[in-house]
CSV table of C-alpha atoms and ligand atoms in Angstrom, one decimal:
chain,number,residue,atom,x,y,z
A,7,MET,CA,0.0,0.0,0.0
A,8,THR,CA,1.3,3.4,-1.0
A,9,THR,CA,0.7,6.6,0.8
A,10,THR,CA,-0.6,10.1,-0.8
A,11,GLY,CA,3.1,11.1,-0.2
A,12,MET,CA,4.4,8.6,-2.3
A,13,ASN,CA,1.7,8.9,-5.1
A,14,GLU,CA,2.2,12.8,-5.0
A,15,LEU,CA,6.2,12.1,-5.2
A,16,GLU,CA,5.6,9.8,-8.3
A,17,ALA,CA,3.4,12.3,-9.9
A,18,ASN,CA,5.9,15.1,-9.5
A,19,LEU,CA,8.5,12.7,-11.0
A,20,ALA,CA,6.2,12.0,-14.0
A,21,SER,CA,5.4,15.7,-14.5
A,22,LEU,CA,9.4,16.5,-14.3
A,23,THR,CA,10.0,13.7,-16.8
A,24,ALA,CA,7.3,15.4,-19.3
A,25,ARG,CA,8.9,18.8,-18.8
A,26,PHE,CA,12.3,17.4,-19.1
A,27,ARG,CA,11.5,15.8,-22.5
A,28,ASP,CA,9.8,18.9,-23.9
A,29,ALA,CA,12.8,21.0,-22.8
A,30,VAL,CA,15.3,18.3,-24.5
A,31,SER,CA,13.4,18.4,-27.6
A,32,ASN,CA,13.4,22.4,-27.9
A,33,ALA,CA,17.2,22.2,-27.2
A,34,SER,CA,18.9,22.7,-30.6
A,35,ASP,CA,22.4,22.5,-29.4
A,36,ALA,CA,25.0,20.9,-26.8
A,37,ARG,CA,24.8,24.2,-24.8
A,38,ALA,CA,21.1,24.3,-24.5
A,39,LEU,CA,21.0,20.6,-23.6
A,40,ASP,CA,23.6,21.4,-20.8
A,41,ASP,CA,21.2,24.2,-19.5
A,42,VAL,CA,18.5,21.4,-19.6
A,43,ARG,CA,20.8,19.2,-17.4
A,44,VAL,CA,21.5,21.9,-14.8
A,45,ALA,CA,17.8,22.9,-14.5
A,46,PHE,CA,16.9,19.1,-13.9
A,47,LEU,CA,19.5,17.1,-12.8
A,48,GLY,CA,21.9,19.6,-11.2
A,49,ARG,CA,22.4,20.2,-7.5
A,50,SER,CA,19.7,22.7,-7.3
A,51,GLY,CA,17.6,21.3,-10.0
A,52,ALA,CA,14.1,19.9,-10.3
A,53,VAL,CA,15.2,16.5,-9.2
A,54,THR,CA,16.5,17.7,-6.1
A,55,GLU,CA,13.1,19.4,-5.5
A,56,VAL,CA,11.4,16.0,-6.0
A,57,ARG,CA,13.9,14.4,-3.7
A,58,LYS,CA,13.1,16.7,-1.0
A,59,GLY,CA,9.5,15.0,-1.0
A,60,ILE,CA,11.3,11.8,0.3
A,61,GLY,CA,11.6,13.4,3.8
A,62,LYS,CA,7.9,13.8,4.1
A,63,LEU,CA,7.3,10.0,3.4
A,64,PRO,CA,6.8,7.4,6.3
A,65,PRO,CA,10.3,6.0,7.0
A,66,PRO,CA,9.5,2.7,5.7
A,67,GLU,CA,8.6,4.1,2.2
A,68,ARG,CA,11.6,6.2,2.0
A,69,PRO,CA,14.2,3.7,0.3
A,70,GLY,CA,11.6,2.8,-2.2
A,71,ALA,CA,10.9,6.4,-3.0
A,72,GLY,CA,14.9,6.8,-3.3
A,73,LYS,CA,15.3,4.0,-5.8
A,74,VAL,CA,12.4,5.2,-7.7
A,75,ILE,CA,13.9,8.6,-8.3
A,76,ASN,CA,17.5,7.2,-8.8
A,77,GLU,CA,16.3,5.1,-11.6
A,78,ALA,CA,14.3,7.8,-13.2
A,79,VAL,CA,17.6,10.2,-13.0
A,80,GLN,CA,19.5,7.3,-14.7
A,81,ALA,CA,16.9,7.3,-17.6
A,82,LEU,CA,16.9,11.0,-17.9
A,83,GLU,CA,20.8,11.2,-18.1
A,84,GLY,CA,20.8,8.4,-21.0
A,85,GLU,CA,18.1,10.5,-22.7
A,86,LEU,CA,20.4,13.4,-22.4
A,87,THR,CA,23.5,11.5,-23.9
A,88,ALA,CA,21.5,10.5,-26.6
A,89,ALA,CA,19.9,14.1,-27.5
A,90,LEU,CA,23.5,15.3,-27.2
A,91,ALA,CA,24.8,12.7,-29.8
A,92,ARG,CA,21.9,13.9,-32.0
A,93,VAL,CA,22.5,17.6,-32.0
A,94,GLU,CA,26.3,17.0,-32.8
A,95,ARG,CA,25.4,15.1,-35.6
A,96,ALA,CA,22.9,17.3,-36.9
A,97,ALA,CA,25.5,20.3,-36.7
A,98,LEU,CA,28.2,18.3,-38.3
A,99,ASN,CA,25.7,17.5,-41.3
A,100,ALA,CA,24.7,21.1,-41.5
A,101,SER,CA,28.3,22.5,-41.5
A,102,LEU,CA,28.9,20.0,-44.6
A,103,GLU,CA,26.1,21.1,-46.3
A,104,ASP,CA,27.0,24.5,-46.1
A,105,THR,CA,30.5,24.1,-47.8
A,106,ILE,CA,30.9,20.9,-49.6
A,107,ASP,CA,28.8,19.7,-52.7
A,108,VAL,CA,30.3,16.4,-53.1
A,109,THR,CA,28.8,16.1,-56.8
A,110,PHE,CA,30.9,19.1,-57.8
A,111,PRO,CA,33.8,18.2,-59.9
A,112,GLY,CA,37.0,18.2,-58.1
A,113,PRO,CA,40.0,20.2,-59.3
A,114,PRO,CA,42.5,18.2,-61.8
A,115,ALA,CA,45.3,17.0,-59.9
A,116,ASN,CA,48.8,18.3,-60.4
A,117,THR,CA,50.3,15.1,-61.6
A,118,GLY,CA,53.2,17.0,-63.6
A,119,ALA,CA,54.7,15.4,-66.9
A,120,ILE,CA,57.8,14.5,-68.8
A,121,HIS,CA,59.5,17.5,-70.2
A,122,PRO,CA,59.1,17.3,-74.0
A,123,VAL,CA,62.7,17.4,-74.9
A,124,ARG,CA,63.2,14.5,-72.5
A,125,ARG,CA,60.0,12.7,-74.1
A,126,VAL,CA,62.0,13.0,-77.6
A,127,ALA,CA,65.3,11.7,-76.1
A,128,ILE,CA,63.3,8.8,-74.4
A,129,ASP,CA,61.7,8.1,-77.7
A,130,VAL,CA,64.7,7.9,-79.7
A,131,ALA,CA,66.5,5.9,-77.2
A,132,ARG,CA,63.8,3.3,-77.4
A,133,TYR,CA,63.8,3.3,-81.2
A,134,PHE,CA,67.5,2.8,-81.3
A,135,THR,CA,67.9,0.4,-78.3
A,136,ARG,CA,65.2,-1.8,-79.8
A,137,HIS,CA,67.6,-2.0,-82.7
A,138,GLY,CA,70.5,-2.9,-80.5
A,139,PHE,CA,72.3,0.2,-80.1
A,140,ALA,CA,73.4,1.2,-76.8
A,141,VAL,CA,72.8,4.6,-75.2
A,142,VAL,CA,75.9,6.3,-73.9
A,143,LEU,CA,76.3,9.9,-72.2
A,144,GLY,CA,79.3,12.1,-72.3
A,145,PRO,CA,80.9,15.0,-70.3
A,146,GLU,CA,79.4,18.6,-71.3
A,147,ILE,CA,83.3,19.9,-70.8
A,148,GLU,CA,85.3,18.6,-73.4
A,149,THR,CA,88.8,19.1,-74.8
A,150,ASP,CA,88.9,21.2,-77.9
A,151,ALA,CA,90.9,18.0,-79.3
A,152,ASN,CA,87.7,15.8,-79.0
A,153,ASN,CA,85.2,18.5,-79.8
A,154,PHE,CA,87.2,19.6,-83.0
A,155,ASP,CA,90.3,18.1,-83.9
A,156,ALA,CA,89.6,14.5,-83.5
A,157,LEU,CA,86.4,15.3,-85.6
A,158,ASN,CA,88.5,16.7,-88.7
A,159,ILE,CA,87.3,20.2,-87.7
A,160,PRO,CA,90.8,22.3,-88.6
A,161,PRO,CA,92.2,24.7,-86.2
A,162,ASP,CA,91.1,27.8,-88.4
A,163,HIS,CA,87.4,26.6,-88.7
A,164,PRO,CA,85.1,29.5,-87.5
A,165,ALA,CA,83.4,27.3,-84.8
A,166,ARG,CA,86.8,27.2,-82.9
A,167,GLU,CA,86.7,31.0,-82.4
A,168,GLY,CA,85.6,32.1,-79.0
A,169,LEU,CA,83.0,34.0,-80.8
A,170,ASP,CA,80.9,30.6,-81.3
A,171,SER,CA,82.1,28.3,-78.2
A,172,PHE,CA,82.3,28.9,-74.5
A,173,TYR,CA,85.9,28.3,-73.8
A,174,LEU,CA,86.8,27.6,-70.2
A,175,ARG,CA,90.5,27.3,-70.8
A,176,PRO,CA,92.6,27.5,-74.1
A,177,ASP,CA,92.1,23.8,-74.4
A,178,LEU,CA,88.7,23.1,-72.9
A,179,VAL,CA,85.3,23.8,-74.3
A,180,LEU,CA,81.6,23.4,-73.5
A,181,ARG,CA,80.9,20.8,-75.9
A,182,THR,CA,79.4,22.6,-79.0
A,183,HIS,CA,77.7,19.3,-80.0
A,184,THR,CA,77.3,15.7,-79.0
A,185,SER,CA,79.7,14.5,-81.8
A,186,PRO,CA,82.9,14.3,-79.4
A,187,MET,CA,81.3,11.1,-77.9
A,188,GLN,CA,81.9,9.5,-81.2
A,189,VAL,CA,85.4,10.0,-80.6
A,190,ARG,CA,85.4,8.8,-76.8
A,191,SER,CA,83.2,5.8,-77.8
A,192,MET,CA,85.4,4.6,-80.6
A,193,ARG,CA,88.6,5.2,-78.5
A,194,LYS,CA,87.2,3.0,-75.8
A,195,HIS,CA,85.6,0.4,-77.8
A,196,GLY,CA,87.1,-1.3,-81.0
A,197,PRO,CA,84.6,-1.9,-83.9
A,198,PRO,CA,81.8,-2.8,-84.4
A,199,ILE,CA,80.1,-0.1,-82.4
A,200,ALA,CA,76.4,1.1,-82.4
A,201,ILE,CA,75.5,3.9,-80.0
A,202,ILE,CA,73.4,6.8,-79.5
A,203,VAL,CA,74.4,9.7,-77.5
A,204,PRO,CA,71.6,12.1,-75.9
A,205,GLY,CA,72.6,15.3,-74.1
A,206,LYS,CA,73.4,18.9,-74.0
A,207,ALA,CA,75.4,21.3,-75.9
A,208,TYR,CA,76.5,24.9,-75.7
A,209,ARG,CA,76.8,27.6,-78.0
A,210,ARG,CA,77.5,31.3,-77.9
A,211,ASP,CA,74.2,32.1,-79.8
A,212,ALA,CA,72.2,35.3,-78.9
A,213,ILE,CA,69.2,34.0,-77.4
A,214,ASP,CA,65.8,34.4,-79.7
A,215,ALA,CA,62.7,32.3,-80.7
A,216,ARG,CA,65.1,29.9,-82.6
A,217,HIS,CA,68.2,30.0,-80.3
A,218,LEU,CA,69.4,29.2,-76.6
A,219,TYR,CA,72.8,29.0,-75.4
A,220,MET,CA,72.1,25.5,-74.3
A,221,PHE,CA,70.2,22.9,-76.3
A,222,HIS,CA,70.1,19.3,-76.5
A,223,GLN,CA,71.2,16.9,-79.4
A,224,VAL,CA,71.3,13.1,-80.0
A,225,GLU,CA,74.2,11.7,-81.8
A,226,GLY,CA,73.9,8.5,-83.5
A,227,LEU,CA,77.0,6.2,-84.6
A,228,MET,CA,77.4,2.9,-86.2
A,229,VAL,CA,80.9,1.6,-87.4
A,230,GLY,CA,81.5,-1.8,-88.6
A,231,ARG,CA,82.4,-3.8,-91.7
A,232,GLY,CA,80.6,-2.9,-94.6
A,233,ILE,CA,78.3,-0.5,-93.1
A,234,HIS,CA,77.1,1.9,-95.9
A,235,PHE,CA,74.6,4.8,-96.5
A,236,GLY,CA,71.8,2.4,-97.0
A,237,HIS,CA,72.0,1.5,-93.5
A,238,LEU,CA,72.1,5.1,-92.4
A,239,LYS,CA,68.8,6.1,-94.4
A,240,GLY,CA,67.0,3.0,-93.0
A,241,MET,CA,67.7,3.8,-89.4
A,242,LEU,CA,66.9,7.6,-89.8
A,243,VAL,CA,63.7,6.8,-91.8
A,244,GLY,CA,62.8,4.4,-89.2
A,245,MET,CA,63.4,7.0,-86.3
A,246,LEU,CA,61.5,9.8,-87.9
A,247,ARG,CA,58.4,7.5,-88.9
A,248,ASP,CA,58.6,6.3,-85.2
A,249,LEU,CA,58.6,10.0,-84.2
A,250,PHE,CA,56.2,11.4,-86.7
A,251,GLY,CA,54.1,8.7,-87.7
A,252,PRO,CA,54.3,5.8,-89.9
A,253,SER,CA,53.8,7.6,-93.2
A,254,ALA,CA,56.3,10.4,-92.5
A,255,ASP,CA,58.2,11.0,-95.8
A,256,VAL,CA,61.9,11.8,-95.2
A,257,ARG,CA,64.5,13.4,-97.7
A,258,PHE,CA,68.1,13.6,-97.7
A,259,ARG,CA,69.9,16.6,-99.0
A,260,PRO,CA,73.6,16.7,-100.0
A,261,SER,CA,75.5,18.8,-97.2
A,262,PHE,CA,79.0,19.4,-95.7
A,263,PHE,CA,80.2,18.3,-92.5
A,264,PRO,CA,84.0,18.0,-91.6
A,265,PHE,CA,83.4,14.8,-90.0
A,266,THR,CA,81.5,13.1,-92.7
A,267,GLU,CA,81.9,12.2,-96.4
A,268,PRO,CA,79.4,12.4,-98.1
A,269,SER,CA,77.2,14.4,-95.8
A,270,ALA,CA,73.5,14.9,-95.9
A,271,GLU,CA,70.9,16.8,-94.2
A,272,VAL,CA,67.9,15.1,-93.2
A,273,ASP,CA,64.4,16.7,-93.7
A,274,VAL,CA,61.0,15.1,-92.9
A,275,LYS,CA,57.8,16.4,-94.7
A,276,CYS,CA,56.1,18.7,-92.5
A,277,PRO,CA,53.2,17.0,-90.7
A,278,ALA,CA,51.1,20.4,-90.3
A,279,CYS,CA,50.9,21.0,-94.1
A,280,ALA,CA,51.5,17.6,-95.5
A,281,GLY,CA,54.6,19.2,-97.5
A,282,THR,CA,52.3,21.8,-99.2
A,283,GLY,CA,53.9,24.9,-97.3
A,284,VAL,CA,50.2,26.1,-96.9
A,285,VAL,CA,47.6,25.8,-94.6
A,286,GLN,CA,43.9,26.5,-94.5
A,287,LEU,CA,43.2,29.0,-91.8
A,288,ARG,CA,39.4,29.2,-91.0
A,289,ASP,CA,37.8,31.8,-88.8
A,290,ALA,CA,34.4,33.8,-88.6
A,291,ASN,CA,35.5,35.8,-91.7
A,292,GLY,CA,35.7,32.6,-93.7
A,293,SER,CA,38.7,30.6,-94.9
A,294,ALA,CA,42.0,31.7,-96.1
A,295,GLU,CA,45.3,30.0,-97.3
A,296,VAL,CA,48.0,31.1,-95.3
A,297,GLN,CA,51.9,30.1,-95.1
A,298,CYS,CA,52.4,27.1,-92.8
A,299,ARG,CA,53.9,28.2,-89.8
A,300,THR,CA,55.6,24.8,-88.8
A,301,CYS,CA,57.8,24.6,-91.8
A,302,GLY,CA,58.1,28.3,-92.9
A,303,GLY,CA,56.4,27.4,-96.1
A,304,SER,CA,59.2,24.9,-97.3
A,305,GLY,CA,56.8,22.0,-96.8
A,306,TRP,CA,60.1,20.4,-95.3
A,307,ILE,CA,61.6,20.4,-91.5
A,308,GLU,CA,65.1,20.3,-90.9
A,309,ILE,CA,66.0,17.4,-88.6
A,310,GLY,CA,69.8,17.2,-88.3
A,311,GLY,CA,72.9,16.4,-90.2
A,312,SER,CA,74.4,12.9,-91.3
A,313,GLY,CA,76.7,11.3,-93.6
A,314,MET,CA,79.3,8.6,-93.7
A,315,VAL,CA,82.1,8.8,-90.9
A,316,HIS,CA,85.1,10.5,-92.4
A,317,PRO,CA,88.3,8.4,-92.9
A,318,ASN,CA,90.3,11.0,-90.9
A,319,VAL,CA,88.0,10.5,-88.1
A,320,LEU,CA,88.0,6.8,-88.2
A,321,ARG,CA,92.1,7.2,-88.3
A,322,SER,CA,92.3,9.5,-85.3
A,323,VAL,CA,90.6,7.0,-83.0
A,324,GLY,CA,92.7,4.2,-84.1
A,325,TYR,CA,90.2,2.6,-86.5
A,326,ASP,CA,91.4,1.4,-90.0
A,327,PRO,CA,89.1,3.0,-92.6
A,328,ASP,CA,90.1,0.3,-95.0
A,329,ALA,CA,88.7,-2.3,-92.8
A,330,VAL,CA,85.4,-0.5,-91.4
A,331,THR,CA,83.3,2.1,-92.5
A,332,GLY,CA,80.4,3.8,-90.6
A,333,TRP,CA,77.5,6.5,-90.4
A,334,ALA,CA,76.7,9.4,-87.9
A,335,PHE,CA,74.0,11.6,-87.6
A,336,GLY,CA,73.3,14.4,-85.0
A,337,CYS,CA,70.1,16.2,-84.5
A,338,GLY,CA,68.5,18.9,-82.1
A,339,LEU,CA,66.1,17.5,-79.7
A,340,GLU,CA,64.3,20.9,-79.0
A,341,ARG,CA,63.5,21.2,-82.8
A,342,ILE,CA,61.8,17.8,-82.9
A,343,ALA,CA,59.8,18.7,-79.8
A,344,MET,CA,58.8,22.0,-81.2
A,345,LYS,CA,57.5,20.5,-84.5
A,346,ARG,CA,55.8,17.6,-82.6
A,347,HIS,CA,54.0,20.1,-80.0
A,348,ASP,CA,53.6,23.1,-82.6
A,349,ILE,CA,55.7,25.2,-80.0
A,350,ASN,CA,57.1,28.2,-81.7
A,351,ASP,CA,59.6,29.7,-79.2
A,352,ILE,CA,62.5,27.6,-78.0
A,353,ARG,CA,62.6,29.8,-75.0
A,354,ALA,CA,59.4,28.1,-73.7
A,355,PHE,CA,61.5,24.9,-73.0
A,356,ILE,CA,63.7,26.7,-70.1
A,357,GLU,CA,61.0,29.2,-69.0
A,358,ASN,CA,59.5,26.9,-66.4
A,359,ALA,CA,56.0,28.1,-66.8
A,360,PRO,CA,53.6,26.1,-64.7
A,361,GLY,CA,51.6,23.9,-66.8
A,362,PHE,CA,53.9,23.9,-69.8
A,363,ALA,CA,54.5,20.2,-70.0
A,364,GLU,CA,51.3,19.3,-68.9
A,365,GLY,CA,49.4,21.2,-71.5
A,366,LEU,CA,51.2,19.4,-74.4
A,367,ALA,CA,50.3,16.0,-73.4
B,5,LIG,N1,77.7,17.8,-84.9
B,5,LIG,C1,76.6,18.4,-85.8
B,5,LIG,C2,76.1,19.9,-85.3
B,5,LIG,O1,76.2,20.2,-84.2
B,5,LIG,C3,75.5,17.5,-86.3
B,5,LIG,C4,75.8,16.3,-87.3
B,5,LIG,C5,76.0,16.2,-88.4
B,5,LIG,C6,76.4,15.3,-86.3
B,5,LIG,C7,76.4,15.4,-89.1
B,5,LIG,C8,76.7,14.2,-87.1
B,5,LIG,C9,76.9,14.2,-88.3
B,5,LIG,O2,77.0,13.1,-86.4
B,5,LIG,O3,77.2,13.1,-89.2
B,5,LIG,O4,75.6,20.7,-86.1
């Protein structure tokens, strides 16, 4: 049997619980929930008021009443914790909704790209290594003996003047081409030899859209018994079709280099105008025929020099020109990269503009 006092206490507890739930559901953030906790469960909160009713009960009922109240307090604390988790989750969701649209396309990743000059060097190297050539690298500081004399370039040749070359000492230059590696390689290895040499070369050129003081070349050399001009043509046509596509047309023009005889300049038919020298320009005002920018209207692009290794060069490295013959070529990598990507200013390669290499793909 319960007393009126106990009934009253339970009624108070029930009404407190109802008010508590109201207050909790009206609280929209953690701070408001804490206010609710203080008002109901705090030291001088509503529950403490109800607890005071225990003293008015007959002593035998007091432990029971205390237990009822403690259980109620525990339940209310549980509801408070759950409510706190709820408002915190809601606050997080709201903050995400404000700032992140997960369906919005993200910014492209900055992945970087291989520099176009290196790309050409890699492609040329792949082509030649597929055909059994070795890739060798040489020093950029050369003796003038290797850079000039051994290559049959006489002392009075204009290239030997300080005006064209960077001399570090009377007998040392920054190599003006990769050709001295022909000399170094042949001195090191007896024939037969088949190498390519990618690398930097230096010339005292004034900088403009077509010239830098430093640029890249790739040199090729093959020497052995019975090597003839047909081998040179076959390898260079193959290389240029590898670089410019299988239908690239290649021509050899008679030329002169001190270290080859006969010598030829190698051209590839302009990929931009298909050798016609003109392109159709279409814009809002209609269409017009204009000179092709890629080849300057000539229909052909000069790739580099080549020829049969001069007997004097073979002699200077200790090879016997009566026993072996060979071919060589040298071409500029920037030139090829410019034609490939329609870059019309060589300075772009060293300006390090952000996105330059990525934009070419
Ligand atoms: N060394 C020459 C230059 O820098 C290019 C060259 C021409 C290299 C003919 C060769 C060659 O190996 O046979 O202009």
